[in-house]
PDB file of C-alpha atoms in Angstrom:
ATOM      1  CA  MET A  13      -4.705  11.513  12.050  1.00 58.00           C
ATOM      2  CA  ALA A  14      -4.435   7.747  13.152  1.00 58.00           C
ATOM      3  CA  ILE A  15      -5.727   6.839   9.437  1.00 58.00           C
ATOM      4  CA  LYS A  16      -2.972   9.030   7.792  1.00 60.00           C
ATOM      5  CA  ILE A  17      -0.142   7.506   9.879  1.00 63.00           C
ATOM      6  CA  ASN A  18      -1.477   3.942   9.329  1.00 58.00           C
ATOM      7  CA  ALA A  19      -1.349   4.872   5.811  1.00 62.00           C
ATOM      8  CA  LYS A  20       1.297   6.256   5.207  1.00 61.00           C
ATOM      9  CA  ALA A  21       3.168   3.332   7.053  1.00 62.00           C
ATOM     10  CA  GLY A  22       1.855   0.763   4.382  1.00 63.00           C
ATOM     11  CA  GLY A  23      -1.158  -0.216   6.429  1.00 64.00           C
ATOM     12  CA  ARG A  24      -4.543  -0.789   5.660  1.00 65.00           C
ATOM     13  CA  ASN A  25      -7.361   1.397   6.738  1.00 64.00           C
ATOM     14  CA  SER A  26     -10.336  -0.842   5.290  1.00 68.00           C
ATOM     15  CA  VAL A  27     -10.901  -3.855   3.612  1.00 69.00           C
ATOM     16  CA  PHE A  28     -14.045  -5.715   1.915  1.00 70.00           C
ATOM     17  CA  ASP A  29     -15.609  -8.599   3.442  1.00 73.00           C
ATOM     18  CA  ASP A  30     -16.113  -9.825   0.087  1.00 74.00           C
ATOM     19  CA  VAL A  31     -13.800  -8.791  -2.742  1.00 71.00           C
ATOM     20  CA  ARG A  32     -15.581 -10.774  -5.418  1.00 76.00           C
ATOM     21  CA  GLU A  33     -18.966  -9.316  -4.522  1.00 77.00           C
ATOM     22  CA  SER A  34     -18.050  -5.885  -3.881  1.00 71.00           C
ATOM     23  CA  LEU A  35     -15.639  -5.456  -6.970  1.00 73.00           C
ATOM     24  CA  PRO A  36     -16.499  -7.829  -9.458  1.00 75.00           C
ATOM     25  CA  VAL A  37     -14.697  -5.860 -12.250  1.00 77.00           C
ATOM     26  CA  VAL A  38     -11.535  -6.287 -10.312  1.00 78.00           C
ATOM     27  CA  SER A  39     -11.669  -9.440  -8.862  1.00 77.00           C
ATOM     28  CA  ASN A  40     -11.314 -11.598 -11.905  1.00 85.00           C
ATOM     29  CA  LYS A  41      -8.099 -10.747 -13.316  1.00 90.00           C
ATOM     30  CA  PRO A  42      -5.245  -8.646 -11.769  1.00 92.00           C
ATOM     31  CA  THR A  43      -6.263  -4.927 -11.804  1.00 92.00           C
ATOM     32  CA  ILE A  44      -4.291  -1.780 -11.274  1.00 94.00           C
ATOM     33  CA  ILE A  45      -6.706   1.303 -10.619  1.00 92.00           C
ATOM     34  CA  PHE A  46      -5.228   4.890 -11.012  1.00 95.00           C
ATOM     35  CA  GLY A  47      -6.568   8.502 -10.377  1.00 94.00           C
ATOM     36  CA  ALA A  48      -5.021  11.649 -11.371  1.00 95.00           C
ATOM     37  CA  HIS A  49      -5.646  15.010 -10.825  1.00 94.00           C
ATOM     38  CA  VAL A  50      -3.842  18.331 -11.614  1.00 91.00           C
ATOM     39  CA  SER A  51      -4.260  21.127  -9.228  1.00 88.00           C
ATOM     40  CA  HIS A  52      -3.598  24.731 -10.286  1.00 83.00           C
ATOM     41  CA  PRO A  53      -2.817  27.813  -8.260  1.00 83.00           C
ATOM     42  CA  SER A  54      -5.863  30.421  -7.562  1.00 77.00           C
ATOM     43  CA  ALA A  55      -5.770  33.560  -9.088  1.00 73.00           C
ATOM     44  CA  LYS A  56      -4.970  35.188  -5.902  1.00 72.00           C
ATOM     45  CA  ASP A  57      -1.504  33.422  -5.945  1.00 61.00           C
ATOM     46  CA  ASP A  58       1.690  34.565  -7.927  1.00 62.00           C
ATOM     47  CA  SER A  59       1.235  33.871 -11.338  1.00 69.00           C
ATOM     48  CA  ALA A  60       4.366  32.168 -11.869  1.00 77.00           C
ATOM     49  CA  ALA A  61       2.901  29.193  -9.163  1.00 83.00           C
ATOM     50  CA  PRO A  62       3.118  25.831 -10.858  1.00 87.00           C
ATOM     51  CA  SER A  63       0.456  23.267 -11.156  1.00 87.00           C
ATOM     52  CA  ILE A  64       0.653  20.018  -9.200  1.00 90.00           C
ATOM     53  CA  ALA A  65       0.217  16.584 -10.867  1.00 93.00           C
ATOM     54  CA  SER A  66      -0.878  13.577  -8.438  1.00 94.00           C
ATOM     55  CA  VAL A  67      -1.396  10.129  -9.578  1.00 95.00           C
ATOM     56  CA  VAL A  68      -2.168   7.284  -7.157  1.00 94.00           C
ATOM     57  CA  ALA A  69      -2.234   3.571  -8.071  1.00 94.00           C
ATOM     58  CA  SER A  70      -3.395   0.612  -6.490  1.00 91.00           C
ATOM     59  CA  GLN A  71      -0.885  -2.080  -5.331  1.00 90.00           C
ATOM     60  CA  ASP A  72      -2.472  -5.084  -3.914  1.00 85.00           C
ATOM     61  CA  TRP A  73      -4.629  -6.973  -6.366  1.00 81.00           C
ATOM     62  CA  HIS A  74      -7.179  -7.889  -5.412  1.00 75.00           C
ATOM     63  CA  GLU A  75      -7.668  -6.089  -2.063  1.00 78.00           C
ATOM     64  CA  VAL A  76      -7.397  -2.734  -3.732  1.00 80.00           C
ATOM     65  CA  SER A  77      -6.718  -1.355  -0.528  1.00 80.00           C
ATOM     66  CA  LYS A  78      -3.068  -0.298  -0.897  1.00 84.00           C
ATOM     67  CA  TYR A  79      -1.916   2.666  -2.882  1.00 87.00           C
ATOM     68  CA  ILE A  80       1.050   4.928  -3.801  1.00 89.00           C
ATOM     69  CA  GLY A  81       1.287   8.130  -5.032  1.00 91.00           C
ATOM     70  CA  VAL A  82       3.489  10.421  -7.121  1.00 94.00           C
ATOM     71  CA  VAL A  83       3.314  14.407  -7.043  1.00 93.00           C
ATOM     72  CA  ARG A  84       5.153  16.335  -9.677  1.00 93.00           C
ATOM     73  CA  GLU A  85       5.109  20.108 -10.229  1.00 92.00           C
ATOM     74  CA  GLN A  86       5.022  21.295 -13.716  1.00 90.00           C
ATOM     75  CA  GLY A  87       4.302  24.435 -15.989  1.00 83.00           C
ATOM     76  CA  HIS A  88       1.800  26.922 -14.749  1.00 76.00           C
ATOM     77  CA  CYS A  89      -1.923  25.876 -15.259  1.00 71.00           C
ATOM     78  CA  GLU A  90      -0.724  23.179 -17.339  1.00 81.00           C
ATOM     79  CA  ALA A  91      -3.636  20.486 -17.809  1.00 85.00           C
ATOM     80  CA  ILE A  92      -1.708  17.509 -19.287  1.00 90.00           C
ATOM     81  CA  ILE A  93      -0.011  15.607 -16.565  1.00 93.00           C
ATOM     82  CA  SER A  94       4.282  15.886 -17.583  1.00 92.00           C
ATOM     83  CA  GLY A  95       5.933  12.805 -17.760  1.00 94.00           C
ATOM     84  CA  LEU A  96       2.823  10.578 -17.295  1.00 96.00           C
ATOM     85  CA  GLU A  97       4.309   7.692 -19.100  1.00 97.00           C
ATOM     86  CA  ASP A  98       7.088   7.362 -16.797  1.00 97.00           C
ATOM     87  CA  ILE A  99       4.892   8.123 -13.591  1.00 97.00           C
ATOM     88  CA  VAL A 100       2.622   5.157 -14.880  1.00 97.00           C
ATOM     89  CA  LYS A 101       5.650   2.891 -15.660  1.00 97.00           C
ATOM     90  CA  ASP A 102       7.025   3.336 -12.202  1.00 96.00           C
ATOM     91  CA  LEU A 103       3.580   2.797 -10.215  1.00 97.00           C
ATOM     92  CA  LEU A 104       3.139  -0.330 -12.641  1.00 97.00           C
ATOM     93  CA  HIS A 105       6.241  -1.656 -11.539  1.00 96.00           C
ATOM     94  CA  ALA A 106       5.413  -1.317  -7.756  1.00 95.00           C
ATOM     95  CA  PHE A 107       1.985  -3.128  -8.620  1.00 95.00           C
ATOM     96  CA  GLU A 108       3.936  -5.851  -9.777  1.00 95.00           C
ATOM     97  CA  LYS A 109       6.512  -5.641  -7.216  1.00 93.00           C
ATOM     98  CA  GLU A 110       3.732  -5.616  -4.317  1.00 90.00           C
ATOM     99  CA  SER A 111       1.213  -8.056  -6.029  1.00 90.00           C
ATOM    100  CA  ASN A 112       3.797 -10.717  -7.637  1.00 93.00           C
ATOM    101  CA  LYS A 113       1.595 -10.123 -10.598  1.00 92.00           C
ATOM    102  CA  LYS A 114       1.425  -7.983 -14.241  1.00 93.00           C
ATOM    103  CA  PRO A 115      -1.553  -6.245 -14.126  1.00 94.00           C
ATOM    104  CA  GLN A 116      -3.961  -7.637 -16.860  1.00 94.00           C
ATOM    105  CA  GLN A 117      -6.614  -4.785 -16.742  1.00 93.00           C
ATOM    106  CA  LEU A 118      -5.982  -0.897 -15.811  1.00 94.00           C
ATOM    107  CA  ILE A 119      -8.789   1.742 -14.728  1.00 93.00           C
ATOM    108  CA  PHE A 120      -7.862   5.139 -14.870  1.00 95.00           C
ATOM    109  CA  TYR A 121     -10.038   7.948 -13.295  1.00 94.00           C
ATOM    110  CA  ARG A 122      -8.861  11.426 -14.353  1.00 93.00           C
ATOM    111  CA  ASP A 123      -9.995  14.176 -12.427  1.00 91.00           C
ATOM    112  CA  GLY A 124      -9.133  17.889 -12.572  1.00 81.00           C
ATOM    113  CA  ILE A 125     -10.199  18.838 -16.324  1.00 85.00           C
ATOM    114  CA  SER A 126     -12.421  21.174 -17.828  1.00 85.00           C
ATOM    115  CA  ASN A 127     -14.852  20.232 -21.120  1.00 90.00           C
ATOM    116  CA  GLY A 128     -12.711  22.325 -23.107  1.00 89.00           C
ATOM    117  CA  GLN A 129      -9.367  20.468 -21.877  1.00 89.00           C
ATOM    118  CA  PHE A 130     -11.108  16.969 -22.269  1.00 90.00           C
ATOM    119  CA  LYS A 131      -9.919  16.426 -26.028  1.00 92.00           C
ATOM    120  CA  GLN A 132      -6.169  17.584 -25.516  1.00 92.00           C
ATOM    121  CA  VAL A 133      -6.167  15.349 -22.461  1.00 91.00           C
ATOM    122  CA  VAL A 134      -7.266  12.149 -23.984  1.00 92.00           C
ATOM    123  CA  GLU A 135      -5.388  12.830 -27.401  1.00 95.00           C
ATOM    124  CA  LYS A 136      -1.990  13.262 -25.006  1.00 95.00           C
ATOM    125  CA  GLU A 137      -2.418  11.195 -22.146  1.00 95.00           C
ATOM    126  CA  ILE A 138      -4.176   8.082 -23.266  1.00 95.00           C
ATOM    127  CA  PRO A 139      -1.307   7.468 -25.303  1.00 96.00           C
ATOM    128  CA  ALA A 140       1.343   7.917 -22.676  1.00 96.00           C
ATOM    129  CA  ILE A 141      -0.904   5.752 -20.617  1.00 96.00           C
ATOM    130  CA  GLU A 142      -0.658   2.896 -23.567  1.00 95.00           C
ATOM    131  CA  LYS A 143       3.054   3.338 -24.042  1.00 96.00           C
ATOM    132  CA  ALA A 144       4.010   2.830 -20.521  1.00 93.00           C
TER     133      ALA A 144
END
């Protein structure tokens, strides 16, 4: 419980002793790390229940220990994250404000898609990220 409170209050729950050794890919240039997932209602739930999209992004280069998140409701069982371009823009601006730097590198982890949805997600979400 204390870890959750600390994180929500803007604290850091863990830090790397040596960032350059632990995170060589992100320590050389300002890097923002995103994670995204869409959760869908179970088959037992109401068929009209929405899916929930969540996107988090690092805010503190180069420590990479503070994250901010965005949660949005979207259409029922929709795999593509609606409004991803705006979400990414908001998180990029937050990174710049917190780190006092514009990111030069972006890492985006995407979860919650099936093999059958992969192509559709790549074709729609990568252009939205690039546009942001």
